[in-house]
Each structure stands twice: as structure tokens, then as C-alpha cells.
């Protein structure tokens, strides 16, 4: 990672420039510049795709299926949330591993930001799923294995934030939460991917119900579904980069005030 | 393993801790018995297995929690000088496995005395107990190491361990259901293999990650 290397240099050079206020704006700027990890065109792509997904997802034709009917459109908004959550958590774990290999403060900030946004995606996925379940299954909470698995996955990351909250030493907090992040993620995988498949589930895509990749996801829906996944994921990355930048600038300001 | 021996010696020396654990287990089971206020087939096998695993879970979390939380700071520094982190986590996991196994066996005996014993397929049930004990020990030892560093470690221990342990617990409950009903062993082979796989993941991660906890 190029940006992290630069950041490392910034951190080391900081040690002998502390106290001299002149270097601060320059440091701020360099930190600011290299932390715009997301290219502008990607943001534009995300926004354009999302506009397309909202228009297309609500207006385009979908296959008629029993029970599902129009609620099939939830696919465009519900499933990308889970995809986004898993991908963001994966990135969070990636930075946690990087932190353990090379303890730079930057990695920790990124890891937390990814976990934060991943959790937000998870909660949104839960809400959209419950909305959908209300109309197709009859009640928002149905005790479906997938719902339970998802709820537990969210609990893992709530526990992660509690752990971070209860450690005062900054370095210790970063290291221990990285360890827990990796450990929890690795034990969460069996939960959301294996256990629901052992059980009968009413969730589309399992237990013989129509779902993903089955006959109902025809080419018309793919046309919207794939852009939706990409767009939501890009939005997630965007929020993460904003959070990381915000955090970094906040820390810089705090440092310059000291 | 010298460290393993030390764990046992220390544990046997602290008689009050062991008797405390035994009493804890006994009182939980007695409370179950009193609150249900029923005997003999009055509770269904499903409820039996749920109660059983809940009891085991709480006793195990409490007993494993003290594996790092209870240690004094000086003792930890002393271990640090004489052994590598891998050896330490290894000895802790083995010791905790045996502890968990003893607790779950004792719980099983007490359950069959106070409530009743619906298990038909003993072999599968014992296999589940052993595998679940390994899983609990492997994951809880690491969590205990993390929680020991924090301020309110006892609360944190419960919060952190619950989501991690739940996959083991779900598998165990599933196999227990099969064992209680006396279903053919082939039916629960999948779950047992899953338990083994989860144990492997937890063990390997503990082995890899523990040195990072230890370093502080």
C-alpha cells in the first residue's frame, strides 16, 4: 500500500517536528491528500449507478412469481446490503491483519472505519429484510435461520465496539480489537454461511425456494441487480474514506492544539 | 509439559475455587429443578438439552474466564520469561479442555439425578461433550486473554465470548437432539464434523493470534 508507506514517513517525521507550528499545515495537507484513496470518477460512477438502480429497480419489469409479486424488488436493496457488509468486514479484517503485522495507527483507523460502515450496512440489511418479510412471511421477525445468523453476526461487531470502548490505552485497544476482529470474523463465517444451509429455511435461495441464480433472477433483473451491488459497495467505500479522513484530520487538529 | 503440570498443581491447591465451581453448577441445576418443579419426563427432551447446554455454557464461561483474568501480574511476567507464548496458550487450552470436560460430565450426572436422563445414544453424546469442550476451551482461552487486559473484564468476557461460542453451542444442541432421540449416528455425522472444523479454526487462530496478546 503506497499511501500507508507515506503515512509511515509522516509519522516518523512528526517526531522531530512536534512543536513547530509551521510544519502543521503541510502535514495536514499531505495527510489529507494521500487519504483521498477513492478516485473521484468512482464516486461519480456510484452515484450514477444508484440513480439508475432506484429508477430501474422501482419501475422496470420484473418476473411475476407467487407470493413474492412486487416485493421481489427488495432484492435490489436488501441483498447488496449483505454483500456490502461481508465485503466491508473482510476489508476490516484485512486491515486488522495488516495492523498486527505492522502496527501503524493508520491501519487501525481504517479497520474501525470499515467495521463501522459494515455494521451500518448490516443494520440496513436487517431492516430491509424485515420489511420484506413482513409482506411475504407475515411478520418481520420469523426466526428464520438466516435472520438468526445475521443477528449474531451483528452481535459480534457490537461486542467489538464494546471491547474498543472499554480499553483506554490506545495501542492496546488497537491490537486487542484487531485480534478480536480476526477471531470473531473467522468464527462468524460458519455462522452465516454454513449453519443456515443445514437447516430448512424459508429464505429465498435455500430449501428449494426460488432465489439467487435460480430461474427467477432472469436477465432483466440482473441488469439492475449487479449494478446495485457495485453501487452500494462503492457508496460504502466512500463513507469509509470520509470517516478515515475525518478521523485523521481530527487527530491532527488535536495534536496541533497540544 | 511443565506448564500443564503447574496449572493442575495450582488448581488443586486452590480448593475453594474448585468447590466454588462445583457449588455453582449444583445451584444452577437445582434452580432449574426447583423452578420447573417437575420430575420425570415432565420436560420435553428439547427443553432438557436447552437447559443442559445453558448450564454448561455459563459454568464454563465462568471457569475459563479466570484462566487469565485471575492471574496476578507478576505471575504473567514470570511465565513470559520462561516459556514461549505458543507453549502457554497450548497448556492453557489443554488444561481448560479438561476442566470443561469435567464440568460438563459433572453437569450431566447432576442433571440425570435431579431432572432426568433422556439420552439414548450415549456414545454420540459423549463425543459431543468432548468436542464442545475442546471448542469452548480453545475459543474462551483466547477471549479470556483479551478480556484480562480490559478494565471491566468479567462483563467483557461474557459479551465477547457469547457470539463466538454460539456456533459451537448450536452444533452441540443439534447433535444432542439427535442423541436424545436415538437417531442413527450417520445423521449427526455432519454436525460432528462441523464441530471438529470449528475447533480447528478456533485452535489455529488462538495459536496464531495469542503471541500478539502476550506481547503487551
Tab-separated table of N, CA and C in Angstrom, chain B residues 36-161:
chain	number	residue	atom	x	y	z
B	36	UNK	N	-38.727	-25.486	37.580
B	36	UNK	CA	-39.649	-26.294	36.774
B	36	UNK	C	-40.539	-27.143	37.667
B	37	UNK	N	-39.981	-27.440	38.872
B	37	UNK	CA	-40.766	-28.102	39.895
B	37	UNK	C	-41.432	-29.381	39.401
B	38	UNK	N	-40.737	-30.063	38.554
B	38	UNK	CA	-41.332	-31.245	37.949
B	38	UNK	C	-40.291	-32.340	37.904
B	39	UNK	N	-40.715	-33.522	37.840
B	39	UNK	CA	-39.773	-34.633	37.680
B	39	UNK	C	-40.242	-35.538	36.568
B	40	UNK	N	-39.315	-36.347	36.113
B	40	UNK	CA	-39.641	-37.471	35.246
B	40	UNK	C	-40.489	-37.120	34.020
B	41	UNK	N	-39.815	-36.897	32.943
B	41	UNK	CA	-40.477	-36.741	31.647
B	41	UNK	C	-41.445	-35.568	31.578
B	42	UNK	N	-41.394	-34.725	32.599
B	42	UNK	CA	-42.319	-33.604	32.543
B	42	UNK	C	-41.796	-32.521	31.613
B	43	UNK	N	-40.473	-32.452	31.464
B	43	UNK	CA	-39.981	-31.518	30.460
B	43	UNK	C	-39.544	-32.306	29.243
B	44	UNK	N	-39.787	-31.717	28.104
B	44	UNK	CA	-39.510	-32.437	26.861
B	44	UNK	C	-37.998	-32.489	26.631
B	45	UNK	N	-37.538	-33.440	25.851
B	45	UNK	CA	-36.099	-33.553	25.568
B	45	UNK	C	-35.503	-32.271	25.010
B	46	UNK	N	-36.291	-31.534	24.220
B	46	UNK	CA	-35.782	-30.272	23.680
B	46	UNK	C	-35.406	-29.300	24.786
B	47	UNK	N	-36.331	-29.156	25.728
B	47	UNK	CA	-36.079	-28.241	26.834
B	47	UNK	C	-34.916	-28.763	27.663
B	48	UNK	N	-34.857	-30.081	27.814
B	48	UNK	CA	-33.751	-30.666	28.568
B	48	UNK	C	-32.416	-30.262	27.954
B	49	UNK	N	-32.279	-30.424	26.635
B	49	UNK	CA	-30.975	-30.121	26.030
B	49	UNK	C	-30.685	-28.632	26.087
B	50	UNK	N	-31.729	-27.801	25.948
B	50	UNK	CA	-31.504	-26.363	26.047
B	50	UNK	C	-31.003	-26.004	27.441
B	51	UNK	N	-31.686	-26.539	28.463
B	51	UNK	CA	-31.277	-26.263	29.842
B	51	UNK	C	-29.870	-26.753	30.098
B	52	UNK	N	-29.604	-27.959	29.625
B	52	UNK	CA	-28.295	-28.567	29.859
B	52	UNK	C	-27.188	-27.694	29.292
B	53	UNK	N	-27.344	-27.299	28.021
B	53	UNK	CA	-26.257	-26.537	27.394
B	53	UNK	C	-26.141	-25.129	27.952
B	54	UNK	N	-27.262	-24.567	28.375
B	54	UNK	CA	-27.179	-23.244	29.017
B	54	UNK	C	-26.376	-23.331	30.312
B	55	UNK	N	-26.684	-24.353	31.096
B	55	UNK	CA	-25.964	-24.534	32.355
B	55	UNK	C	-24.477	-24.698	32.097
B	56	UNK	N	-24.169	-25.584	31.137
B	56	UNK	CA	-22.762	-25.842	30.820
B	56	UNK	C	-22.096	-24.558	30.343
B	57	UNK	N	-22.788	-23.812	29.484
B	57	UNK	CA	-22.198	-22.592	28.928
B	57	UNK	C	-21.809	-21.627	30.037
B	58	UNK	N	-22.772	-21.384	30.957
B	58	UNK	CA	-22.478	-20.385	31.989
B	58	UNK	C	-21.367	-20.850	32.920
B	59	UNK	N	-21.391	-22.147	33.295
B	59	UNK	CA	-20.334	-22.602	34.196
B	59	UNK	C	-18.986	-22.535	33.502
B	60	UNK	N	-18.962	-22.916	32.226
B	60	UNK	CA	-17.689	-22.955	31.509
B	60	UNK	C	-17.129	-21.546	31.322
B	61	UNK	N	-18.020	-20.601	30.942
B	61	UNK	CA	-17.533	-19.232	30.757
B	61	UNK	C	-16.946	-18.708	32.056
B	62	UNK	N	-17.642	-19.002	33.162
B	62	UNK	CA	-17.138	-18.522	34.445
B	62	UNK	C	-15.819	-19.152	34.833
B	63	UNK	N	-15.670	-20.450	34.531
B	63	UNK	CA	-14.454	-21.114	34.986
B	63	UNK	C	-13.273	-20.794	34.082
B	64	UNK	N	-13.511	-20.722	32.773
B	64	UNK	CA	-12.393	-20.434	31.879
B	64	UNK	C	-11.979	-18.971	31.994
B	65	UNK	N	-12.941	-18.122	32.339
B	65	UNK	CA	-12.652	-16.691	32.422
B	65	UNK	C	-11.479	-16.413	33.341
B	66	UNK	N	-11.338	-17.229	34.375
B	66	UNK	CA	-10.290	-16.889	35.337
B	66	UNK	C	-8.925	-17.397	34.899
B	67	UNK	N	-8.851	-18.046	33.719
B	67	UNK	CA	-7.554	-18.598	33.330
B	67	UNK	C	-6.521	-17.498	33.107
B	68	UNK	N	-6.961	-16.340	32.586
B	68	UNK	CA	-6.010	-15.228	32.518
B	68	UNK	C	-6.392	-14.099	33.462
B	69	UNK	N	-7.710	-13.928	33.662
B	69	UNK	CA	-8.146	-12.804	34.481
B	69	UNK	C	-7.657	-12.972	35.912
B	70	UNK	N	-7.661	-14.220	36.377
B	70	UNK	CA	-7.292	-14.458	37.767
B	70	UNK	C	-5.804	-14.332	38.049
B	71	UNK	N	-5.000	-14.478	36.998
B	71	UNK	CA	-3.544	-14.488	37.212
B	71	UNK	C	-3.061	-13.121	37.698
B	72	UNK	N	-2.091	-13.179	38.587
B	72	UNK	CA	-1.524	-11.926	39.029
B	72	UNK	C	-0.502	-11.434	38.012
B	73	UNK	N	-0.253	-10.138	38.052
B	73	UNK	CA	0.627	-9.553	37.050
B	73	UNK	C	2.042	-10.139	37.105
B	74	UNK	N	2.496	-10.338	38.320
B	74	UNK	CA	3.845	-10.877	38.483
B	74	UNK	C	3.985	-12.255	37.876
B	75	UNK	N	2.942	-13.059	38.082
B	75	UNK	CA	2.976	-14.422	37.554
B	75	UNK	C	3.070	-14.399	36.033
B	76	UNK	N	2.321	-13.472	35.423
B	76	UNK	CA	2.334	-13.397	33.956
B	76	UNK	C	3.736	-13.041	33.448
B	77	UNK	N	4.360	-12.097	34.147
B	77	UNK	CA	5.704	-11.697	33.721
B	77	UNK	C	6.665	-12.876	33.884
B	78	UNK	N	6.446	-13.637	34.953
B	78	UNK	CA	7.306	-14.802	35.185
B	78	UNK	C	7.157	-15.818	34.041
B	79	UNK	N	5.913	-16.102	33.642
B	79	UNK	CA	5.713	-17.043	32.525
B	79	UNK	C	6.393	-16.516	31.276
B	80	UNK	N	6.271	-15.208	31.115
B	80	UNK	CA	6.813	-14.593	29.915
B	80	UNK	C	8.298	-14.877	29.785
B	81	UNK	N	8.965	-14.923	30.928
B	81	UNK	CA	10.409	-15.147	30.854
B	81	UNK	C	10.751	-16.614	30.630
B	82	UNK	N	9.878	-17.538	31.039
B	82	UNK	CA	10.295	-18.938	30.953
B	82	UNK	C	9.724	-19.684	29.768
B	83	UNK	N	8.661	-19.185	29.119
B	83	UNK	CA	8.057	-20.002	28.074
B	83	UNK	C	7.658	-19.142	26.886
B	84	UNK	N	7.518	-19.783	25.736
B	84	UNK	CA	7.057	-19.065	24.551
B	84	UNK	C	5.540	-18.975	24.613
B	85	UNK	N	4.966	-17.956	23.964
B	85	UNK	CA	3.507	-17.800	24.017
B	85	UNK	C	2.767	-19.024	23.498
B	86	UNK	N	3.340	-19.679	22.488
B	86	UNK	CA	2.658	-20.859	21.944
B	86	UNK	C	2.496	-21.945	22.996
B	87	UNK	N	3.585	-22.140	23.771
B	87	UNK	CA	3.507	-23.158	24.826
B	87	UNK	C	2.435	-22.788	25.837
B	88	UNK	N	2.376	-21.500	26.168
B	88	UNK	CA	1.437	-21.091	27.201
B	88	UNK	C	-0.003	-21.292	26.746
B	89	UNK	N	-0.321	-20.832	25.529
B	89	UNK	CA	-1.706	-20.987	25.078
B	89	UNK	C	-2.043	-22.466	24.937
B	90	UNK	N	-1.064	-23.248	24.518
B	90	UNK	CA	-1.280	-24.682	24.348
B	90	UNK	C	-1.624	-25.333	25.684
B	91	UNK	N	-0.831	-24.998	26.702
B	91	UNK	CA	-1.086	-25.608	28.007
B	91	UNK	C	-2.417	-25.130	28.560
B	92	UNK	N	-2.717	-23.834	28.339
B	92	UNK	CA	-3.997	-23.306	28.830
B	92	UNK	C	-5.163	-24.027	28.160
B	93	UNK	N	-5.029	-24.233	26.842
B	93	UNK	CA	-6.142	-24.853	26.117
B	93	UNK	C	-6.340	-26.286	26.588
B	94	UNK	N	-5.246	-27.010	26.764
B	94	UNK	CA	-5.384	-28.405	27.210
B	94	UNK	C	-6.004	-28.440	28.602
B	95	UNK	N	-5.474	-27.584	29.472
B	95	UNK	CA	-5.992	-27.557	30.835
B	95	UNK	C	-7.475	-27.198	30.844
B	96	UNK	N	-7.831	-26.166	30.068
B	96	UNK	CA	-9.228	-25.739	30.038
B	96	UNK	C	-10.125	-26.793	29.426
B	97	UNK	N	-9.591	-27.531	28.431
B	97	UNK	CA	-10.385	-28.605	27.842
B	97	UNK	C	-10.762	-29.622	28.904
B	98	UNK	N	-9.758	-29.994	29.706
B	98	UNK	CA	-10.032	-30.991	30.742
B	98	UNK	C	-11.018	-30.435	31.763
B	99	UNK	N	-10.817	-29.156	32.102
B	99	UNK	CA	-11.733	-28.510	33.052
B	99	UNK	C	-13.168	-28.508	32.516
B	100	UNK	N	-13.308	-28.124	31.243
B	100	UNK	CA	-14.647	-28.077	30.639
B	100	UNK	C	-15.272	-29.456	30.621
B	101	UNK	N	-14.444	-30.453	30.305
B	101	UNK	CA	-14.955	-31.813	30.217
B	101	UNK	C	-15.448	-32.274	31.584
B	102	UNK	N	-14.653	-31.962	32.620
B	102	UNK	CA	-15.058	-32.355	33.973
B	102	UNK	C	-16.364	-31.671	34.341
B	103	UNK	N	-16.440	-30.358	34.025
B	103	UNK	CA	-17.665	-29.621	34.351
B	103	UNK	C	-18.861	-30.209	33.630
B	104	UNK	N	-18.686	-30.509	32.327
B	104	UNK	CA	-19.861	-30.982	31.594
B	104	UNK	C	-20.261	-32.385	32.041
B	105	UNK	N	-19.265	-33.214	32.392
B	105	UNK	CA	-19.619	-34.546	32.888
B	105	UNK	C	-20.342	-34.445	34.221
B	106	UNK	N	-19.826	-33.576	35.095
B	106	UNK	CA	-20.479	-33.395	36.390
B	106	UNK	C	-21.899	-32.876	36.191
B	107	UNK	N	-22.015	-31.918	35.236
B	107	UNK	CA	-23.342	-31.386	34.951
B	107	UNK	C	-24.280	-32.474	34.461
B	108	UNK	N	-23.752	-33.343	33.628
B	108	UNK	CA	-24.558	-34.440	33.089
B	108	UNK	C	-25.061	-35.348	34.210
B	109	UNK	N	-24.126	-35.702	35.125
B	109	UNK	CA	-24.503	-36.571	36.239
B	109	UNK	C	-25.579	-35.899	37.091
B	110	UNK	N	-25.341	-34.610	37.405
B	110	UNK	CA	-26.307	-33.906	38.255
B	110	UNK	C	-27.664	-33.789	37.565
B	111	UNK	N	-27.615	-33.562	36.273
B	111	UNK	CA	-28.878	-33.476	35.530
B	111	UNK	C	-29.642	-34.778	35.609
B	112	UNK	N	-28.897	-35.897	35.473
B	112	UNK	CA	-29.651	-37.155	35.492
B	112	UNK	C	-30.155	-37.469	36.886
B	113	UNK	N	-29.495	-36.928	37.905
B	113	UNK	CA	-30.010	-37.161	39.253
B	113	UNK	C	-31.256	-36.310	39.504
B	114	UNK	N	-31.117	-35.006	39.264
B	114	UNK	CA	-32.192	-34.087	39.664
B	114	UNK	C	-33.346	-34.064	38.672
B	115	UNK	N	-33.011	-33.996	37.417
B	115	UNK	CA	-34.091	-33.907	36.446
B	115	UNK	C	-34.292	-35.310	35.890
B	116	UNK	N	-33.826	-35.596	34.728
B	116	UNK	CA	-33.795	-36.997	34.318
B	116	UNK	C	-32.840	-37.121	33.149
B	117	UNK	N	-32.636	-38.304	32.682
B	117	UNK	CA	-31.637	-38.506	31.654
B	117	UNK	C	-32.278	-39.083	30.403
B	118	UNK	N	-32.587	-38.246	29.451
B	118	UNK	CA	-33.298	-38.729	28.278
B	118	UNK	C	-32.375	-39.266	27.178
B	119	UNK	N	-31.050	-39.203	27.413
B	119	UNK	CA	-30.129	-39.514	26.316
B	119	UNK	C	-30.152	-41.006	26.003
B	120	UNK	N	-30.383	-41.318	24.744
B	120	UNK	CA	-30.420	-42.727	24.348
B	120	UNK	C	-29.095	-43.169	23.754
B	121	UNK	N	-28.485	-42.283	22.968
B	121	UNK	CA	-27.245	-42.653	22.305
B	121	UNK	C	-26.067	-42.050	23.071
B	122	UNK	N	-25.557	-42.829	24.061
B	122	UNK	CA	-24.531	-42.274	24.953
B	122	UNK	C	-23.250	-41.929	24.217
B	123	UNK	N	-22.833	-42.757	23.263
B	123	UNK	CA	-21.533	-42.556	22.603
B	123	UNK	C	-21.510	-41.217	21.870
B	124	UNK	N	-22.557	-40.982	21.086
B	124	UNK	CA	-22.610	-39.715	20.348
B	124	UNK	C	-22.624	-38.544	21.308
B	125	UNK	N	-23.371	-38.720	22.399
B	125	UNK	CA	-23.485	-37.622	23.355
B	125	UNK	C	-22.134	-37.294	23.975
B	126	UNK	N	-21.385	-38.346	24.343
B	126	UNK	CA	-20.076	-38.095	24.947
B	126	UNK	C	-19.119	-37.474	23.948
B	127	UNK	N	-19.209	-37.935	22.719
B	127	UNK	CA	-18.367	-37.365	21.662
B	127	UNK	C	-18.647	-35.863	21.534
B	128	UNK	N	-19.940	-35.530	21.586
B	128	UNK	CA	-20.305	-34.112	21.508
B	128	UNK	C	-19.732	-33.337	22.677
B	129	UNK	N	-19.828	-33.939	23.878
B	129	UNK	CA	-19.303	-33.260	25.061
B	129	UNK	C	-17.817	-32.978	24.890
B	130	UNK	N	-17.081	-33.993	24.397
B	130	UNK	CA	-15.634	-33.827	24.247
B	130	UNK	C	-15.337	-32.737	23.229
B	131	UNK	N	-15.992	-32.823	22.071
B	131	UNK	CA	-15.712	-31.844	21.008
B	131	UNK	C	-16.102	-30.435	21.448
B	132	UNK	N	-17.243	-30.330	22.113
B	132	UNK	CA	-17.680	-29.000	22.554
B	132	UNK	C	-16.723	-28.454	23.598
B	133	UNK	N	-16.203	-29.341	24.471
B	133	UNK	CA	-15.258	-28.878	25.487
B	133	UNK	C	-14.005	-28.323	24.839
B	134	UNK	N	-13.499	-29.041	23.815
B	134	UNK	CA	-12.304	-28.539	23.124
B	134	UNK	C	-12.602	-27.175	22.514
B	135	UNK	N	-13.755	-27.078	21.872
B	135	UNK	CA	-14.110	-25.818	21.222
B	135	UNK	C	-14.221	-24.679	22.215
B	136	UNK	N	-14.941	-24.938	23.322
B	136	UNK	CA	-15.083	-23.903	24.355
B	136	UNK	C	-13.710	-23.478	24.859
B	137	UNK	N	-12.871	-24.479	25.165
B	137	UNK	CA	-11.572	-24.169	25.751
B	137	UNK	C	-10.735	-23.348	24.780
B	138	UNK	N	-10.727	-23.755	23.503
B	138	UNK	CA	-9.874	-23.077	22.530
B	138	UNK	C	-10.307	-21.631	22.344
B	139	UNK	N	-11.637	-21.419	22.211
B	139	UNK	CA	-12.041	-20.040	21.929
B	139	UNK	C	-12.055	-19.187	23.194
B	140	UNK	N	-12.478	-19.789	24.330
B	140	UNK	CA	-12.593	-18.969	25.531
B	140	UNK	C	-11.233	-18.600	26.118
B	141	UNK	N	-10.221	-19.453	25.917
B	141	UNK	CA	-8.900	-19.111	26.448
B	141	UNK	C	-8.397	-17.831	25.814
B	142	UNK	N	-8.552	-17.755	24.491
B	142	UNK	CA	-8.089	-16.563	23.776
B	142	UNK	C	-8.871	-15.330	24.219
B	143	UNK	N	-10.213	-15.493	24.299
B	143	UNK	CA	-11.055	-14.364	24.691
B	143	UNK	C	-10.691	-13.898	26.096
B	144	UNK	N	-10.414	-14.884	26.955
B	144	UNK	CA	-10.044	-14.534	28.324
B	144	UNK	C	-8.756	-13.720	28.330
B	145	UNK	N	-7.832	-14.099	27.436
B	145	UNK	CA	-6.597	-13.324	27.316
B	145	UNK	C	-6.868	-11.894	26.901
B	146	UNK	N	-7.831	-11.709	25.997
B	146	UNK	CA	-8.177	-10.353	25.566
B	146	UNK	C	-8.853	-9.599	26.709
B	147	UNK	N	-9.829	-10.272	27.331
B	147	UNK	CA	-10.636	-9.594	28.346
B	147	UNK	C	-9.803	-9.214	29.563
B	148	UNK	N	-8.765	-10.022	29.840
B	148	UNK	CA	-7.952	-9.765	31.025
B	148	UNK	C	-7.272	-8.403	30.955
B	149	UNK	N	-7.061	-7.906	29.720
B	149	UNK	CA	-6.364	-6.632	29.557
B	149	UNK	C	-7.284	-5.434	29.795
B	150	UNK	N	-8.583	-5.661	29.743
B	150	UNK	CA	-9.523	-4.542	29.832
B	150	UNK	C	-9.888	-4.262	31.283
B	151	UNK	N	-10.657	-3.198	31.476
B	151	UNK	CA	-10.980	-2.787	32.831
B	151	UNK	C	-12.019	-3.685	33.494
B	152	UNK	N	-13.203	-3.710	32.885
B	152	UNK	CA	-14.281	-4.497	33.499
B	152	UNK	C	-14.304	-5.882	32.874
B	153	UNK	N	-13.263	-6.676	33.189
B	153	UNK	CA	-13.035	-7.878	32.401
B	153	UNK	C	-14.147	-8.910	32.500
B	154	UNK	N	-14.816	-8.980	33.647
B	154	UNK	CA	-15.806	-10.052	33.769
B	154	UNK	C	-17.012	-9.849	32.876
B	155	UNK	N	-17.464	-8.594	32.816
B	155	UNK	CA	-18.587	-8.283	31.935
B	155	UNK	C	-18.160	-8.506	30.480
B	156	UNK	N	-16.965	-8.001	30.194
B	156	UNK	CA	-16.462	-8.074	28.827
B	156	UNK	C	-16.319	-9.518	28.378
B	157	UNK	N	-15.891	-10.363	29.283
B	157	UNK	CA	-15.713	-11.784	28.969
B	157	UNK	C	-17.009	-12.373	28.424
B	158	UNK	N	-18.117	-12.079	29.124
B	158	UNK	CA	-19.399	-12.626	28.691
B	158	UNK	C	-19.801	-12.053	27.340
B	159	UNK	N	-19.607	-10.730	27.191
B	159	UNK	CA	-20.034	-10.078	25.951
B	159	UNK	C	-19.239	-10.602	24.761
B	160	UNK	N	-17.930	-10.744	24.954
B	160	UNK	CA	-17.088	-11.156	23.836
B	160	UNK	C	-17.278	-12.627	23.496
B	161	UNK	N	-17.469	-13.443	24.523
B	161	UNK	CA	-17.471	-14.873	24.248
B	161	UNK	C	-18.782	-15.346	23.647
